Amino acid sequence: MTRFGMLPRRLVHLVIIVFGITVVTFFLLRLIPGDPALAILGSNYTHTRAVAIDNFLGLNKPIWTQYGVYMDRLFHGNMGFSFFYDESATTVIVSHIAPTLYLVCFSAVLAALISFPVGFIAGIRSSGVVDQISRVFFTLSFAMPGFWLGIILLLIFSVHIHAFPLSGFGSGFFGHLYYLFLPALTIALGFSTVLVRSLRAATITTLQAEFVDTALMKGIKYRQVLWRHVFRNSVLAVVAVFGVNLAYLISGTVLVENVFSLPGLGTLLVSSVSDRDYPVVQGVTLLFAVLIVVINLLTDVVQAALDPRVGQEIGE
Amino acid sequence: MNRAITTQRRSRIVGAGIAALAVAVVAGCGSSGGAAPSLGTGSSAQNVSTLVIANAVKVDTLDPEANSVNESIWLDQNLYSRLLQPNSTGTGLLPDLASSWKIASDGLTYTFSLRADAKFSNGTPVTASDVVYSIKRSRAFSGGWGFLLTAVKTITAPDAHTVVITLSEPHAPLLADLAMYAYSVVPAKLVQSQGSKFFQHPVGSGPFMVTSYSPDSEVDLAVNPYFYGTKPKIKKVRVLIVPNDNTRVLMLESKKADIIENPPGNLIQQIDANPDLNVKLFPSTRVDFVQLDEHFKPFKSQLVREALNYAINRKSIVQLAYQGHATAGASFMPYKMQYFDDSISPYPYNPTKAKQLLAQAGYPHGFNAFLITVSGDVAGQAEAIVLKSELASVGINLSIQSYELLTAYNKEDNGHSEMGERYWTNDIIDPDEVATFGADCQGGANAFNSYWCNSQANSLVAKARAELNSGTRQQMYNQIQQIVYQQSPFIVTDYSPYRYGVGDWVHGFQVTPLGNYDLSLETLTVGSH
Amino acid sequence: MTTAWANPSELLMQVATRAAGRRRSASRRRLTLTIGLGMLAIAIIVCVAAPLFAKDSPTAIDALRPLAGPFSPGHLLGTDQYGRDVFARILYGGRIDLAIAFGATSVTLVGGTFIGLVAGYVGGKVDSVLMRLVDLFFAFPFLVLIIAIVAMLGPSIFNMFVAIWITSWVSYARIMRAQTVIAKKQQYVLAAQALGYGRLRIMFRHILPNTVSAVIIFSMVDAVGNIILAASLGFLGLGAQPPSPEWGTMISDAQNYILTSWWLAAMPGLAVVFVGVAFSLIGDGLADLLRPGER
């Protein structure tokens, strides 16, 4: 029970943090110059029309009242109404989730596919060829801005070699995977740097552990030891890294979605900040924050489940 | 030792993995034909039945009262009809739902007779009560276009095919107002019962109807089987949303799109060089200008504003910002619109005269000012660079500030600005709109946020709005344009056209100065390609 | 031990210190550091002394020679759409990006370290509040925060600094706090406390010197992150103003020219990679050298 003793406290923290985020987002947004009326009216802006729109959107009430209304609606599951999409903010956000979700999952899978073999081999044969090359390669890719890498990949694989489509999300499960390959690869390469290094380090550490020598002495084949013990332990050690990066990744998809014209949450966030579409910005930020917090919590839980000592330390 | 075998096996596994990935990639390449969007069915036929248009901006809504994004407005105009519609040059009006109309001699009553064969895409007839409902609904919309109809007293439907509008005073722009997209006709009963959900799959009486609606990626249209006008020759339209400029151009070049909106200026040559593609420039109602805020002391002086006009070489702006595809600006009204004063020509480039005027005004050594630009606006940034260097040679030291769009607008309009890059486009073909916003400090926009006030201009604008005789109106608008030209509360730099990249297998694509292309969508054809 | 809620840079640093130099000889360890320092030195010298290396002004328009390719006469890396020399723009732009790497990072380093040190040593409610604040910052999608800050304050180089200061101090605080909590239990601290030394003295003269290497190594990795962040802001149009060059803004402007003039995007990107790799190598080399786990 002490393993998960930290759970109730963490859940309370989660609620406090999410609440804090709604406050910060709400007030931060309204500090940005310009308002929805300006976005809607553009060059045809007149004070009279702007006031009418503000009244309609409830923006001329005192700010604490507006916040109260927002929180009240939120508790009833209503994220507000998007003036720009003429739909509830919830509907707008839900319709943009798929590309981002696919992208994040696909990137995670690609990153695992790339980094697990490479990191593992680099660890077993450290200072070997794979290790050296991967160090150079991943040092380079870590220093590359994601959007730049995306543009380069697009240039090579879409423009010069017509291997992949230029933009969009495609249709059908395999269509989505095809259209998302380049963007997912862009993200995966950045993601992989930390994974490879972590796995390599974990592999080296595990290899030196006593139980490996014990197993070998017992006569278990080296191959089996590698697979059953070293690999598994190393991968488990990397769980935390994986989970944390995943959370961080979610808010980083914006730039990649921009380069590849994907209609996901990142694109939605940028355009709704531009439009000052307050309910949608608040909704997406909330969603991101909840996702990040939940993923972090899950990562800690998995770690605690695997190693009780970790559970206690994290609870601090 | 077993280690040697093990590591060999490891590398084989890795090798197999990479090979598998490669196979997947190659398979992906192979199926790219299938994954690409299909371009219409009958490949054996001469003409293709689907038109693919790639737009740069997402659709905001299909509710005509609430549209603010241009591309959505143009989409709406294919889905709905209005009482009247602008003609293809944007200088006059044609009948649409109203087959004829009568104006009473006192100009206070308009009687419209609706055509009998107009039907919505669900087969129900368009009745006068639909028209009345639609106009009233849009008029009542907070912050919408109701201000255009302040002179309207009543809107009634004495019978199913007649609409009567009475005014409190003569209002010359009325017909143009009713031709505006916001006053599109929607089926009253359906909108009343479904509310805003109606606009997720709207029903209109225009040539096309929506078959699929994903505002951020694609909107699909099919021909409205009940359309009363010329049946379009194409059967379907796919509007793709592709915000990335390069991607749009690449789609045109690979023939995945037939028409693309707004190709970036530097790629126009590349597109034109391609024998199968054209860049079409259509006259627009866009007027690019530099906003001057009179709260900034030097701009209070008419001499300074005049000097600025002479200090700017409009030709180099046209060249560097628009690659030569624009017209130097003179009158503040859109180029060649109704009542445009052709006799006004652009200020010539004369830096010597500019310096003289500045000295006369008390600024022999120039002054410092900031220019607000919009970040991401490529043409605007180029223009800013040109302005900076040209004004520097007359002693005006310009610092360029670039902000995100709305922040820029906010800073330009707040009365504490100096110079800012803005533009105007018409929503109606009548000059009343641009005159009210640009020449009348009481018009609600402080004369394009210059805070310049000229009582003569104000009274002319009000009089011209109520003047029904077109000859007299022309005189009045000429006077207004002259006053604005001489007083120069803002600097008109150029008129820039709409740019479209069009495959030469598309025949008959036209865009009116107001930006809509519904008439041409009815007649254009898409050849096989 | 991997702690929860770290950002990728933190984890990279932890990993680097853990597996650092276990099988490499002393001279090889030094090599990484030397190469990194060398690369950074080249970048700094070339950018600071830009007028010596690039004879053109980065903002001089040459309407007669736009979009010249690399190795054109007089323009080593070509020119952009206004005829401005790309090489000059990269060198002068480097001043901005390097200023961010150093300026933004050093402030967050000092600020975050201080907060982490206090939170870790004082503990109790202070620690609780500070760490909840840190959690809040971590959970908040950083891009939203940055876009909002820059949209509010207006895009400028200084405001980029502000945006980075506000968002990046948290990692330093967490690392420092974790280090301090461990250090608190060490012999030398217990001895100092027994001797009656004041809190401040213990914090700054005993704990800090022994734990600071962790944050310094992290700052190298963070510097890379900050340059990329600045480039991202420039890319979104929230960064440096025209006509001043900045690598991210240059890449963003070059997007429209990718099909016809690839060098406009490639060159600034390579510059970012060059400086980024330099910092990474320095970080790795320092990790090898300092071996914080063993102090």
CSV table of C-alpha atoms in Angstrom, one decimal, chain C residues 28-272:
chain,number,residue,atom,x,y,z
C,28,ARG,CA,39.0,11.1,-25.0
C,29,ARG,CA,36.9,12.7,-22.4
C,30,ARG,CA,38.8,16.0,-22.8
C,31,LEU,CA,38.4,15.7,-26.6
C,32,THR,CA,34.6,16.2,-26.5
C,33,LEU,CA,34.9,19.3,-24.3
C,34,THR,CA,37.7,20.7,-26.5
C,35,ILE,CA,35.8,20.3,-29.7
C,36,GLY,CA,32.7,21.8,-28.2
C,37,LEU,CA,34.6,24.8,-26.8
C,38,GLY,CA,36.4,25.2,-30.1
C,39,MET,CA,33.2,25.3,-32.1
C,40,LEU,CA,31.6,27.7,-29.7
C,41,ALA,CA,34.7,29.9,-29.8
C,42,ILE,CA,34.6,30.0,-33.6
C,43,ALA,CA,30.9,30.9,-33.5
C,44,ILE,CA,31.4,33.7,-30.9
C,45,ILE,CA,34.4,35.2,-32.6
C,46,VAL,CA,32.9,35.2,-36.0
C,47,CYS,CA,29.6,36.7,-34.9
C,48,VAL,CA,31.0,39.3,-32.5
C,49,ALA,CA,33.7,40.4,-35.0
C,50,ALA,CA,31.2,40.1,-37.9
C,51,PRO,CA,32.3,43.3,-39.7
C,52,LEU,CA,35.7,41.7,-40.0
C,53,PHE,CA,34.4,38.6,-41.7
C,54,ALA,CA,31.5,39.8,-43.7
C,55,LYS,CA,32.1,42.9,-45.8
C,56,ASP,CA,28.4,43.5,-46.6
C,57,SER,CA,25.8,45.0,-44.3
C,58,PRO,CA,23.1,42.5,-43.3
C,59,THR,CA,20.4,45.0,-44.1
C,60,ALA,CA,21.7,46.5,-47.3
C,61,ILE,CA,19.2,45.9,-50.1
C,62,ASP,CA,20.6,45.2,-53.6
C,63,ALA,CA,17.6,45.1,-55.9
C,64,LEU,CA,19.8,44.1,-58.8
C,65,ARG,CA,20.9,40.9,-57.3
C,66,PRO,CA,18.2,39.1,-55.5
C,67,LEU,CA,18.2,35.4,-54.8
C,68,ALA,CA,21.8,34.7,-55.9
C,69,GLY,CA,22.9,31.2,-55.1
C,70,PRO,CA,25.8,30.1,-52.9
C,71,PHE,CA,29.3,30.8,-54.2
C,72,SER,CA,28.0,33.7,-56.3
C,73,PRO,CA,30.7,36.3,-56.8
C,74,GLY,CA,30.9,38.4,-53.7
C,75,HIS,CA,28.3,36.4,-51.8
C,76,LEU,CA,29.6,33.2,-50.2
C,77,LEU,CA,26.2,32.0,-49.2
C,78,GLY,CA,24.2,33.8,-51.7
C,79,THR,CA,21.6,36.6,-51.3
C,80,ASP,CA,18.0,36.7,-50.2
C,81,GLN,CA,15.0,38.1,-52.0
C,82,TYR,CA,16.1,41.7,-51.3
C,83,GLY,CA,19.6,41.1,-52.4
C,84,ARG,CA,20.9,41.0,-48.8
C,85,ASP,CA,24.0,39.0,-48.3
C,86,VAL,CA,23.1,35.7,-46.5
C,87,PHE,CA,26.5,35.2,-44.9
C,88,ALA,CA,26.4,38.7,-43.3
C,89,ARG,CA,22.9,38.1,-42.1
C,90,ILE,CA,23.9,34.8,-40.5
C,91,LEU,CA,26.9,36.4,-38.7
C,92,TYR,CA,24.9,39.4,-37.4
C,93,GLY,CA,22.0,37.2,-36.7
C,94,GLY,CA,24.3,35.0,-34.7
C,95,ARG,CA,24.8,37.9,-32.3
C,96,ILE,CA,21.1,37.8,-31.4
C,97,ASP,CA,20.9,34.0,-31.1
C,98,LEU,CA,24.2,33.8,-29.1
C,99,ALA,CA,23.0,36.6,-26.9
C,100,ILE,CA,19.9,34.5,-26.2
C,101,ALA,CA,21.9,31.4,-25.5
C,102,PHE,CA,24.0,33.2,-23.0
C,103,GLY,CA,21.7,36.0,-21.8
C,104,ALA,CA,18.5,34.1,-21.4
C,105,THR,CA,20.2,31.0,-20.0
C,106,SER,CA,22.4,32.8,-17.4
C,107,VAL,CA,19.4,34.6,-15.9
C,108,THR,CA,17.3,31.5,-15.6
C,109,LEU,CA,20.4,29.7,-14.3
C,110,VAL,CA,20.9,32.1,-11.5
C,111,GLY,CA,17.2,32.7,-10.7
C,112,GLY,CA,16.2,29.0,-10.9
C,113,THR,CA,19.2,27.9,-8.9
C,114,PHE,CA,18.5,30.4,-6.2
C,115,ILE,CA,14.9,29.3,-5.9
C,116,GLY,CA,15.7,25.6,-5.9
C,117,LEU,CA,18.4,26.1,-3.3
C,118,VAL,CA,16.0,27.9,-1.0
C,119,ALA,CA,13.2,25.5,-1.5
C,120,GLY,CA,15.4,22.5,-0.9
C,121,TYR,CA,17.2,23.8,2.1
C,122,VAL,CA,14.4,25.6,3.9
C,123,GLY,CA,11.8,22.9,3.1
C,124,GLY,CA,8.4,22.9,4.7
C,125,LYS,CA,5.7,25.3,3.4
C,126,VAL,CA,8.2,27.3,1.4
C,127,ASP,CA,9.3,24.3,-0.4
C,128,SER,CA,5.7,23.1,-1.0
C,129,VAL,CA,4.5,26.4,-2.4
C,130,LEU,CA,7.5,26.9,-4.7
C,131,MET,CA,7.3,23.4,-6.0
C,132,ARG,CA,3.6,23.6,-6.7
C,133,LEU,CA,4.4,26.8,-8.7
C,134,VAL,CA,7.0,24.8,-10.6
C,135,ASP,CA,4.5,22.1,-11.3
C,136,LEU,CA,2.1,24.7,-12.6
C,137,PHE,CA,4.6,26.0,-15.0
C,138,PHE,CA,5.4,22.5,-16.2
C,139,ALA,CA,1.9,21.5,-16.8
C,140,PHE,CA,1.1,24.7,-18.7
C,141,PRO,CA,1.7,24.2,-22.4
C,142,PHE,CA,4.7,26.3,-22.8
C,143,LEU,CA,4.0,27.4,-26.3
C,144,VAL,CA,0.7,29.0,-25.3
C,145,LEU,CA,2.5,30.9,-22.5
C,146,ILE,CA,5.1,32.1,-24.8
C,147,ILE,CA,2.8,33.1,-27.6
C,148,ALA,CA,0.6,35.0,-25.0
C,149,ILE,CA,3.6,36.8,-23.5
C,150,VAL,CA,5.0,37.9,-26.8
C,151,ALA,CA,1.6,38.8,-28.2
C,152,MET,CA,1.0,40.9,-25.1
C,153,LEU,CA,4.4,42.6,-24.9
C,154,GLY,CA,5.0,42.8,-28.6
C,155,PRO,CA,7.6,40.9,-30.6
C,156,SER,CA,11.1,42.1,-30.0
C,157,ILE,CA,14.3,40.6,-29.0
C,158,PHE,CA,14.0,41.8,-25.4
C,159,ASN,CA,10.6,40.3,-25.1
C,160,MET,CA,11.9,37.0,-26.3
C,161,PHE,CA,14.3,37.2,-23.4
C,162,VAL,CA,11.4,37.9,-21.1
C,163,ALA,CA,9.3,35.0,-22.4
C,164,ILE,CA,12.3,32.6,-22.0
C,165,TRP,CA,13.1,33.9,-18.5
C,166,ILE,CA,9.5,33.3,-17.4
C,167,THR,CA,9.3,29.8,-18.8
C,168,SER,CA,12.7,28.3,-18.4
C,169,TRP,CA,13.7,28.9,-14.7
C,170,VAL,CA,11.6,25.9,-13.5
C,171,SER,CA,14.0,23.2,-14.6
C,172,TYR,CA,16.9,24.8,-12.8
C,173,ALA,CA,14.8,25.1,-9.7
C,174,ARG,CA,13.8,21.4,-9.8
C,175,ILE,CA,17.4,20.2,-10.3
C,176,MET,CA,18.8,22.4,-7.7
C,177,ARG,CA,16.1,21.5,-5.2
C,178,ALA,CA,16.7,17.8,-5.8
C,179,GLN,CA,20.4,18.2,-5.4
C,180,THR,CA,20.0,20.3,-2.3
C,181,VAL,CA,17.7,17.8,-0.6
C,182,ILE,CA,20.3,15.1,-1.1
C,183,ALA,CA,23.1,17.4,0.0
C,184,LYS,CA,21.2,18.4,3.1
C,185,LYS,CA,21.8,15.0,4.5
C,186,GLN,CA,25.5,14.8,3.8
C,187,GLN,CA,28.1,14.9,6.5
C,188,TYR,CA,29.6,18.2,5.6
C,189,VAL,CA,26.3,20.0,5.9
C,190,LEU,CA,25.5,18.3,9.2
C,191,ALA,CA,28.9,19.3,10.5
C,192,ALA,CA,28.4,22.9,9.4
C,193,GLN,CA,25.1,23.0,11.2
C,194,ALA,CA,26.6,21.5,14.3
C,195,LEU,CA,29.2,24.3,14.2
C,196,GLY,CA,26.4,26.8,14.3
C,197,TYR,CA,26.8,28.4,10.9
C,198,GLY,CA,23.9,30.4,9.7
C,199,ARG,CA,21.5,29.2,7.0
C,200,LEU,CA,22.6,31.6,4.3
C,201,ARG,CA,26.2,30.7,4.9
C,202,ILE,CA,25.5,27.0,4.7
C,203,MET,CA,23.4,27.4,1.5
C,204,PHE,CA,25.8,29.6,-0.4
C,205,ARG,CA,29.2,28.6,0.9
C,206,HIS,CA,28.8,24.9,1.5
C,207,ILE,CA,25.9,23.4,-0.5
C,208,LEU,CA,26.1,25.6,-3.6
C,209,PRO,CA,29.7,24.9,-4.6
C,210,ASN,CA,29.2,21.2,-4.2
C,211,THR,CA,26.0,20.9,-6.3
C,212,VAL,CA,26.3,23.6,-8.8
C,213,SER,CA,28.0,21.4,-11.4
C,214,ALA,CA,24.7,19.7,-12.1
C,215,VAL,CA,22.9,22.9,-13.1
C,216,ILE,CA,25.9,24.1,-15.1
C,217,ILE,CA,25.9,21.0,-17.2
C,218,PHE,CA,22.2,21.3,-17.6
C,219,SER,CA,22.6,24.9,-18.7
C,220,MET,CA,24.5,23.8,-21.7
C,221,VAL,CA,21.7,21.6,-22.8
C,222,ASP,CA,19.2,24.3,-22.0
C,223,ALA,CA,21.2,26.8,-24.1
C,224,VAL,CA,20.5,24.6,-27.1
C,225,GLY,CA,16.9,24.5,-26.2
C,226,ASN,CA,16.8,28.3,-25.9
C,227,ILE,CA,18.3,28.9,-29.3
C,228,ILE,CA,15.7,26.6,-30.7
C,229,LEU,CA,13.0,28.3,-28.8
C,230,ALA,CA,14.1,31.7,-30.1
C,231,ALA,CA,14.2,30.2,-33.6
C,232,SER,CA,10.7,28.9,-33.1
C,233,LEU,CA,9.4,32.2,-31.9
C,234,GLY,CA,11.0,33.8,-35.0
C,235,PHE,CA,9.4,31.1,-37.1
C,236,LEU,CA,5.9,32.0,-35.7
C,237,GLY,CA,6.5,35.6,-36.4
C,238,LEU,CA,6.8,36.5,-32.8
C,239,GLY,CA,10.5,37.2,-32.7
C,240,ALA,CA,13.0,39.8,-33.9
C,241,GLN,CA,11.7,42.6,-36.0
C,242,PRO,CA,12.6,43.2,-39.7
C,243,PRO,CA,15.0,44.1,-41.0
C,244,SER,CA,17.2,42.7,-38.2
C,245,PRO,CA,18.4,39.2,-39.0
C,246,GLU,CA,17.8,36.3,-36.5
C,247,TRP,CA,18.1,32.7,-37.5
C,248,GLY,CA,14.6,31.6,-36.8
C,249,THR,CA,13.0,34.6,-38.5
C,250,MET,CA,15.3,33.9,-41.5
C,251,ILE,CA,14.1,30.4,-41.7
C,252,SER,CA,10.5,31.5,-41.5
C,253,ASP,CA,10.9,34.1,-44.2
C,254,ALA,CA,12.6,31.5,-46.3
C,255,GLN,CA,9.7,29.2,-46.4
C,256,ASN,CA,8.2,30.8,-49.4
C,257,TYR,CA,11.4,30.3,-51.2
C,258,ILE,CA,12.1,26.7,-50.4
C,259,LEU,CA,11.2,25.5,-53.8
C,260,THR,CA,13.4,28.0,-55.7
C,261,SER,CA,16.1,29.1,-53.3
C,262,TRP,CA,16.8,26.3,-50.8
C,263,TRP,CA,19.9,28.0,-49.3
C,264,LEU,CA,17.8,30.7,-47.6
C,265,ALA,CA,16.4,28.2,-45.2
C,266,ALA,CA,19.2,25.7,-45.1
C,267,MET,CA,22.0,28.2,-44.1
C,268,PRO,CA,20.4,29.6,-41.0
C,269,GLY,CA,19.3,26.1,-40.0
C,270,LEU,CA,22.8,24.8,-40.2
C,271,ALA,CA,24.0,27.7,-38.1
C,272,VAL,CA,21.5,26.8,-35.4
